[in-house]
mmCIF file of C-alpha atoms in Angstrom:
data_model
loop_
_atom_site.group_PDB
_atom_site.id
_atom_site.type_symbol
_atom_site.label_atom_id
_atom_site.label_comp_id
_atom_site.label_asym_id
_atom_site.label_seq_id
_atom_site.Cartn_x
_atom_site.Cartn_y
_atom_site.Cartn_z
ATOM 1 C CA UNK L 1 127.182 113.678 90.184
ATOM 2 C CA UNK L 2 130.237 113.007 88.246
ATOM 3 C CA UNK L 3 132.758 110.447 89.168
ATOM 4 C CA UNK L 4 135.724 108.942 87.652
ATOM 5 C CA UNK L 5 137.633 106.107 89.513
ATOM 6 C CA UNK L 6 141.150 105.459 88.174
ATOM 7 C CA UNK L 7 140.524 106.719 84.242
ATOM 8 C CA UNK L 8 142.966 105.538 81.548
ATOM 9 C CA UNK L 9 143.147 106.523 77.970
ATOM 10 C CA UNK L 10 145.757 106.039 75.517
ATOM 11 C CA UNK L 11 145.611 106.398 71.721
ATOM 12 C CA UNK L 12 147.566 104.277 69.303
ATOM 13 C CA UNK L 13 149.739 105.867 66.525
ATOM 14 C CA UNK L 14 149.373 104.777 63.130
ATOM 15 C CA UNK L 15 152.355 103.088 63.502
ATOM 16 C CA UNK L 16 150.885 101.385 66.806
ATOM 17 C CA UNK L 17 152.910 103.125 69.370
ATOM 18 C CA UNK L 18 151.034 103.318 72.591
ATOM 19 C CA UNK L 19 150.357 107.306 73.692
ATOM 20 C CA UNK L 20 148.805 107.639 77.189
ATOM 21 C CA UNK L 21 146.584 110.417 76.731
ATOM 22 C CA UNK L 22 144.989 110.311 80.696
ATOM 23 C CA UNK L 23 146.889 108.179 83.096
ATOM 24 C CA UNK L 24 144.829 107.024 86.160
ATOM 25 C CA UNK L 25 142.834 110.208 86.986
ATOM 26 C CA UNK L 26 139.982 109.880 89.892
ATOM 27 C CA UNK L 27 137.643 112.972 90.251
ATOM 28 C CA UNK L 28 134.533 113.320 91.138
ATOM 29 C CA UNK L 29 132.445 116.533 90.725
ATOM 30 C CA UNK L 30 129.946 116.861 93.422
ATOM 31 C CA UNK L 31 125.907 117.714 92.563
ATOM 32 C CA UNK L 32 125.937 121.462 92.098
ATOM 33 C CA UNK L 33 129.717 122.118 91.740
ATOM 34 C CA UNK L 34 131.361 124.687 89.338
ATOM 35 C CA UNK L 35 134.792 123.040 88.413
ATOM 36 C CA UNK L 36 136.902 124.566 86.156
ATOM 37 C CA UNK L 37 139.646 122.175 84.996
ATOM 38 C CA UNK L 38 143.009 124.109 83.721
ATOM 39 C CA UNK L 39 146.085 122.707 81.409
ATOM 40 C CA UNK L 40 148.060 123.223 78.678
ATOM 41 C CA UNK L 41 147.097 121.977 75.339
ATOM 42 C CA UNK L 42 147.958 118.362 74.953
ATOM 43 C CA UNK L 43 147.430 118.294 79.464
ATOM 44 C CA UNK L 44 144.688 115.601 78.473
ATOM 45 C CA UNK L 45 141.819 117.995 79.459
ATOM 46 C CA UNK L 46 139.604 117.482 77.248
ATOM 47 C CA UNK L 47 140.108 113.959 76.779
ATOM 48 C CA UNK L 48 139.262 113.659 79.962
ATOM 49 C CA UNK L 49 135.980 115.602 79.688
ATOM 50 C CA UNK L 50 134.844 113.667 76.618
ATOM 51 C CA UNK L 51 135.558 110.455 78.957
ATOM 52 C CA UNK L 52 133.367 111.972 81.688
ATOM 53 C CA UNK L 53 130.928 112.543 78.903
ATOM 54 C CA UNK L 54 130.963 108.887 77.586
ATOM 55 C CA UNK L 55 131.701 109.981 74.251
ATOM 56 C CA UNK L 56 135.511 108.067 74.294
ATOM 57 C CA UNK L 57 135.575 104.853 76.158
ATOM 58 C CA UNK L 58 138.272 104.282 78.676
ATOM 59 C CA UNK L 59 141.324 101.792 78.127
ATOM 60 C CA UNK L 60 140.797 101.750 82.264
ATOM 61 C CA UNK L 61 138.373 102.754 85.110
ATOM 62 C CA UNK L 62 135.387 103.380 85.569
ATOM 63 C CA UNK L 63 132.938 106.432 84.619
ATOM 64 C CA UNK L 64 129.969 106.733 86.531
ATOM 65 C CA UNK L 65 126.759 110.253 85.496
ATOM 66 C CA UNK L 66 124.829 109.790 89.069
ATOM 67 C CA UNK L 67 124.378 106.176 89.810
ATOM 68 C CA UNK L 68 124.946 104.665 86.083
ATOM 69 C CA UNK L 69 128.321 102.986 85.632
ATOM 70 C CA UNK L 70 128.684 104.528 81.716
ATOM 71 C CA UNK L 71 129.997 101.195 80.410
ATOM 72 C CA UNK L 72 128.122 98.620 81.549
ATOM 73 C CA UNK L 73 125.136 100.461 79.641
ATOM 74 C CA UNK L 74 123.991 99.807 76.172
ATOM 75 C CA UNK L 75 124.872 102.428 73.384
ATOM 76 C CA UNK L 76 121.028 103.098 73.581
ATOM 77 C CA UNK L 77 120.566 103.778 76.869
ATOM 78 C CA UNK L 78 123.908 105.810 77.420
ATOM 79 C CA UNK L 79 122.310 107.958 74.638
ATOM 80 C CA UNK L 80 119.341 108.292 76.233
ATOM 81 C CA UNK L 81 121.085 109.250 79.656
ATOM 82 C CA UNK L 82 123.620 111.721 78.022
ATOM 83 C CA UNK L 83 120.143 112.902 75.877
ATOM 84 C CA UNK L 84 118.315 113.668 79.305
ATOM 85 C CA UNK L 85 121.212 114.552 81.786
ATOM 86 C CA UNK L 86 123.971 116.227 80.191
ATOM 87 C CA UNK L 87 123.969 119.407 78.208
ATOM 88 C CA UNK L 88 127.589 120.089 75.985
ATOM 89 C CA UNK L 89 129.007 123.362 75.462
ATOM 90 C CA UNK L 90 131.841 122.784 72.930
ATOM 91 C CA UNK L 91 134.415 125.420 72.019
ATOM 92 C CA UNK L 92 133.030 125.998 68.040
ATOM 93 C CA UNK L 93 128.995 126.769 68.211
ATOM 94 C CA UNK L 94 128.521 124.061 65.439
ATOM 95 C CA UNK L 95 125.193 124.865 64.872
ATOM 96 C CA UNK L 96 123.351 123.896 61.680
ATOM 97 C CA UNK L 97 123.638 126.699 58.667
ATOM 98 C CA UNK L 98 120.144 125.756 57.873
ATOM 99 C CA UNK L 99 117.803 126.288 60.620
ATOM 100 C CA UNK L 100 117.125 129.557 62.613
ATOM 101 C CA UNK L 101 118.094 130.089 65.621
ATOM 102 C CA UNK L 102 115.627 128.888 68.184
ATOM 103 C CA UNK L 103 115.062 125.712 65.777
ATOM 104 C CA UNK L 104 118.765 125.189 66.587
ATOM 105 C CA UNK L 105 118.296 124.999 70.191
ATOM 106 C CA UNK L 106 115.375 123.273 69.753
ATOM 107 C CA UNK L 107 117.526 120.267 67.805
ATOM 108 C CA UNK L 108 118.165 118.020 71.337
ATOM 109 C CA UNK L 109 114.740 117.519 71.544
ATOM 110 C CA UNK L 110 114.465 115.744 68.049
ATOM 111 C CA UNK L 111 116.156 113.262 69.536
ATOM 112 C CA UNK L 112 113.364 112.739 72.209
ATOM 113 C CA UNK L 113 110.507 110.827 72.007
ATOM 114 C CA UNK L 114 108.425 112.673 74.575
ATOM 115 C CA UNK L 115 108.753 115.076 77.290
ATOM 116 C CA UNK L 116 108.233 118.012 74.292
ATOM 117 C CA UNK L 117 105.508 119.801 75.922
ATOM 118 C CA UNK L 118 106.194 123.266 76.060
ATOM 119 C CA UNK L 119 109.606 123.452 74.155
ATOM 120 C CA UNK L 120 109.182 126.553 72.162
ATOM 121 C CA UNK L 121 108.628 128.412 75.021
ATOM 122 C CA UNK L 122 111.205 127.084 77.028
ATOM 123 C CA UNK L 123 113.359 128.108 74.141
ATOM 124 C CA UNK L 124 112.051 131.350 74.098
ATOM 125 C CA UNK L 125 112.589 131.890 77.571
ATOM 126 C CA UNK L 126 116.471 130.169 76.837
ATOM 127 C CA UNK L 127 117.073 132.286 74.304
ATOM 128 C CA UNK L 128 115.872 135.739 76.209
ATOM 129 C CA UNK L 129 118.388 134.929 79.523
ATOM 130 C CA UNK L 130 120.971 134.529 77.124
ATOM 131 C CA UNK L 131 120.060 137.645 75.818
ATOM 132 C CA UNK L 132 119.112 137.051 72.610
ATOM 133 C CA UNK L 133 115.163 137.064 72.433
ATOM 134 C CA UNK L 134 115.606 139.243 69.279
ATOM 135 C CA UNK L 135 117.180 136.586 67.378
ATOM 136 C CA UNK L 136 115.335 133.827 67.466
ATOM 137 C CA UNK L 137 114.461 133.897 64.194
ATOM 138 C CA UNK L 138 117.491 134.782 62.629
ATOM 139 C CA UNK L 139 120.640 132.659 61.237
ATOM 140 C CA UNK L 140 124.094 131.885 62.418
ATOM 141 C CA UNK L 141 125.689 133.725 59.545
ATOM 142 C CA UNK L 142 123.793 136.397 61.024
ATOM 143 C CA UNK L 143 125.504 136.483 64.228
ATOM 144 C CA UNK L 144 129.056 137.534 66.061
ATOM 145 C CA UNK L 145 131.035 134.501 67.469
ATOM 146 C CA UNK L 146 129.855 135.800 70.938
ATOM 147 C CA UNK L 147 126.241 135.859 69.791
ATOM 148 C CA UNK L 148 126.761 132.422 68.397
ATOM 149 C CA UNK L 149 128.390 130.368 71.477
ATOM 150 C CA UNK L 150 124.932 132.139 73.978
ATOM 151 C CA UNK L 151 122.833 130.344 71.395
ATOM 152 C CA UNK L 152 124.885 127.289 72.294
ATOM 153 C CA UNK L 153 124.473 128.008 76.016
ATOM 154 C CA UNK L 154 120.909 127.900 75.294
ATOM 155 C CA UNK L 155 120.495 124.665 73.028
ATOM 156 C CA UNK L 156 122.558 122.781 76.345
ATOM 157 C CA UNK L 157 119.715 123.967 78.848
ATOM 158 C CA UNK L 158 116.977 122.813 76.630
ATOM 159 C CA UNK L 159 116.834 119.257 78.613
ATOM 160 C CA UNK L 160 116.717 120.919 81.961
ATOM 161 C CA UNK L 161 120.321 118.775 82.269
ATOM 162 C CA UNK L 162 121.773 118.032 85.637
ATOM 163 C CA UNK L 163 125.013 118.905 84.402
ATOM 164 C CA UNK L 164 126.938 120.973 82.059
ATOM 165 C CA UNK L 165 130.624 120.318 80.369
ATOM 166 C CA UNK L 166 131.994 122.535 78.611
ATOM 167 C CA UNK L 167 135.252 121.983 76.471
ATOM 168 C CA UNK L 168 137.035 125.589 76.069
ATOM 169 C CA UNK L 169 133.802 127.512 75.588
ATOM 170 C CA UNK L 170 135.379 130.842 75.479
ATOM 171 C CA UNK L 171 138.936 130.090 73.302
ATOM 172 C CA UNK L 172 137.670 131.993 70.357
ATOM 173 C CA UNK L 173 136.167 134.876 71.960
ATOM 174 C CA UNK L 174 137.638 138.309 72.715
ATOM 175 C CA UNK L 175 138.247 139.493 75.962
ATOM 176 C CA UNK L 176 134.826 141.101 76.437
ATOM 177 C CA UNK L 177 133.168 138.720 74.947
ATOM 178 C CA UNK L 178 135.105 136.040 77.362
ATOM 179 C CA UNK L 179 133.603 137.913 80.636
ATOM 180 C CA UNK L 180 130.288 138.225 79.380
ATOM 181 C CA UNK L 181 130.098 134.426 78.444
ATOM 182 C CA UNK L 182 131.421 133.342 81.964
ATOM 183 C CA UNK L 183 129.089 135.623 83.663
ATOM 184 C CA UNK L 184 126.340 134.702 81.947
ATOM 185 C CA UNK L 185 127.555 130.898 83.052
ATOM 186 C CA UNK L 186 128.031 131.848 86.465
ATOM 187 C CA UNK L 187 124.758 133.392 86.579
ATOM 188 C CA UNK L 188 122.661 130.036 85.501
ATOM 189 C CA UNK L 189 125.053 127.918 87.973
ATOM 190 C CA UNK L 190 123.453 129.880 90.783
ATOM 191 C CA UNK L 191 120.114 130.212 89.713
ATOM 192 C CA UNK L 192 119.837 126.675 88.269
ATOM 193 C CA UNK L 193 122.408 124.574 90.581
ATOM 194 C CA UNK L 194 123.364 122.643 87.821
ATOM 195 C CA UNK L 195 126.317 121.133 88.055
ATOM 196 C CA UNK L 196 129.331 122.053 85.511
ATOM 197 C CA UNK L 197 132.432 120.799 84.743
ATOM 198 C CA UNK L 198 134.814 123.426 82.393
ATOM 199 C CA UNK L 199 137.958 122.773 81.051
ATOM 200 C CA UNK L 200 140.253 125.810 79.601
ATOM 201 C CA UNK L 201 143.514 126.465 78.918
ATOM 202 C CA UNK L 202 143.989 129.819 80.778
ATOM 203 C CA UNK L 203 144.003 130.011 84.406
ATOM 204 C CA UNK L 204 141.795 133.603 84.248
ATOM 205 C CA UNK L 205 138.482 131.757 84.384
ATOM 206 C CA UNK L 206 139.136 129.687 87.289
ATOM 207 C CA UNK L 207 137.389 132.923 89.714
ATOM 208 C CA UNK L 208 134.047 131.800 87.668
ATOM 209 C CA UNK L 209 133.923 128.489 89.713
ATOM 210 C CA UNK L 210 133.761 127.132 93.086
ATOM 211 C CA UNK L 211 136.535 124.772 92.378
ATOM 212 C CA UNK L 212 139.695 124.679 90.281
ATOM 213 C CA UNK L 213 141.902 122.049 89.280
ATOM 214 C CA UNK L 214 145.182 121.867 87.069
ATOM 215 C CA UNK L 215 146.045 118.770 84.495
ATOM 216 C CA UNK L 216 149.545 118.132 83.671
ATOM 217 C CA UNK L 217 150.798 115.556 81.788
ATOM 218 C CA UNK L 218 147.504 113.246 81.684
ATOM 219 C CA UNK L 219 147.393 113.344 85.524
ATOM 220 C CA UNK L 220 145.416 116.120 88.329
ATOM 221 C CA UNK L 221 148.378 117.650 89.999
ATOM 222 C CA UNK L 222 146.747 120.267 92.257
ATOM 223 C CA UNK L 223 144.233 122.503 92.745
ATOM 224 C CA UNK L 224 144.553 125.644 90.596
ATOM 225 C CA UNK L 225 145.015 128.948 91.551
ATOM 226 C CA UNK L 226 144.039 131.754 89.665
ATOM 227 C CA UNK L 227 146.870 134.020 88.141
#
């Protein structure tokens, strides 16, 4: 579903000085995997996963969502593949101040020309597995950080994507709060069989997925284990 053949990144200082950010990584995540990716910050992880996103381009490799090479596409159409294939779970909520919240996990589809039919309801139906069908109509203010990030769990299922990434969706959370996000992940990986690709810095999640892996130093050393 995912696959990344020999993936290079490095950034350039202000000053110009080369610093190799992901150094030759090849992965690939297999249609209805759960991977949870572990590191320390500054490991590369999430560079990594915005590069399996196509949101940074690659100084090397290739990055391929199903059967599309990412970079031989146009901007346009690797929108509109990202738009109908990949749902993003980031690790703020960044949702919009100014619109309730089923109109925020409605948003994705504004970007949509058709396939619309039915949305509400679908977000209705989003909104009550993440267990927030009394909310819909409230604000973000309104809500706990927990409360917040489910509504983002929702808005990244609106598509019906084929697979999830999620860039340290629990860092702010409490404990609690942690385990009932991850469940509630778990949970639509086995009902749904989407696939989902996680990256975090603490090895405690990595019993939420069917397959771990630890980054070190831009490179995939080994598969995780959890603590």
């Amino acid at each position: 579903m995912i696959s990344l053949q020999n993936v290079a990144k490095t950034f350039l200082t202000k000053d110009g000085t080369p610093v190799p950010a992901v150094k030759g990584v090849s992965l690939t995540v297999a249609k209805g995997e759960f991977v949870i990716l572990t590191g320390r910050s500054g490991s590369g992880k999430t560079t990594l996963l915005n590069l399996a996103a196509g949101l940074t381009r690659p100084t090397a490799g290739e990055v391929h969502i199903g059967d599309a090479n990412l970079w031989t596409l146009s901007d346009r159409d690797q929108s509109q593949l990202r738009n109908r294939t990949v749902g993003f779970i980031f690790q703020f909520p960044s949702l919009l101040p100014s619109l309730s919240v089923i109109e925020n996990v409605l948003l994705p589809l504004s970007f949509r020309s058709n396939g619309t039919s039915g949305a509400a309801q679908r977000a209705r139906e989003l909104l009550a597995t993440v267990g927030l069908a009394e909310k819909m109509g409230a604000y973000p203010r309104q809500l706990s950080a927990g409360q917040q990030q489910r509504v983002v769990i929702a808005r990244s299922l609106i598509n019906r994507p084929e697979v999830l990434l999620a860039d340290e969706p629990t860092s702010n959370l409490d404990e609690q709060t942690e385990r009932e996000i991850m469940g509630m992940l778990r949970e639509i990986h086995a009902s749904t069989a989407v696939t989902i690709l996680l990256v975090t810095h603490t090895s405690q999640l990595i019993p939420y997925g069917t397959r771990a892996l630890e980054m070190m130093d831009g490179t995939i050393r080994a598969e995780a284990l959890p603590v």
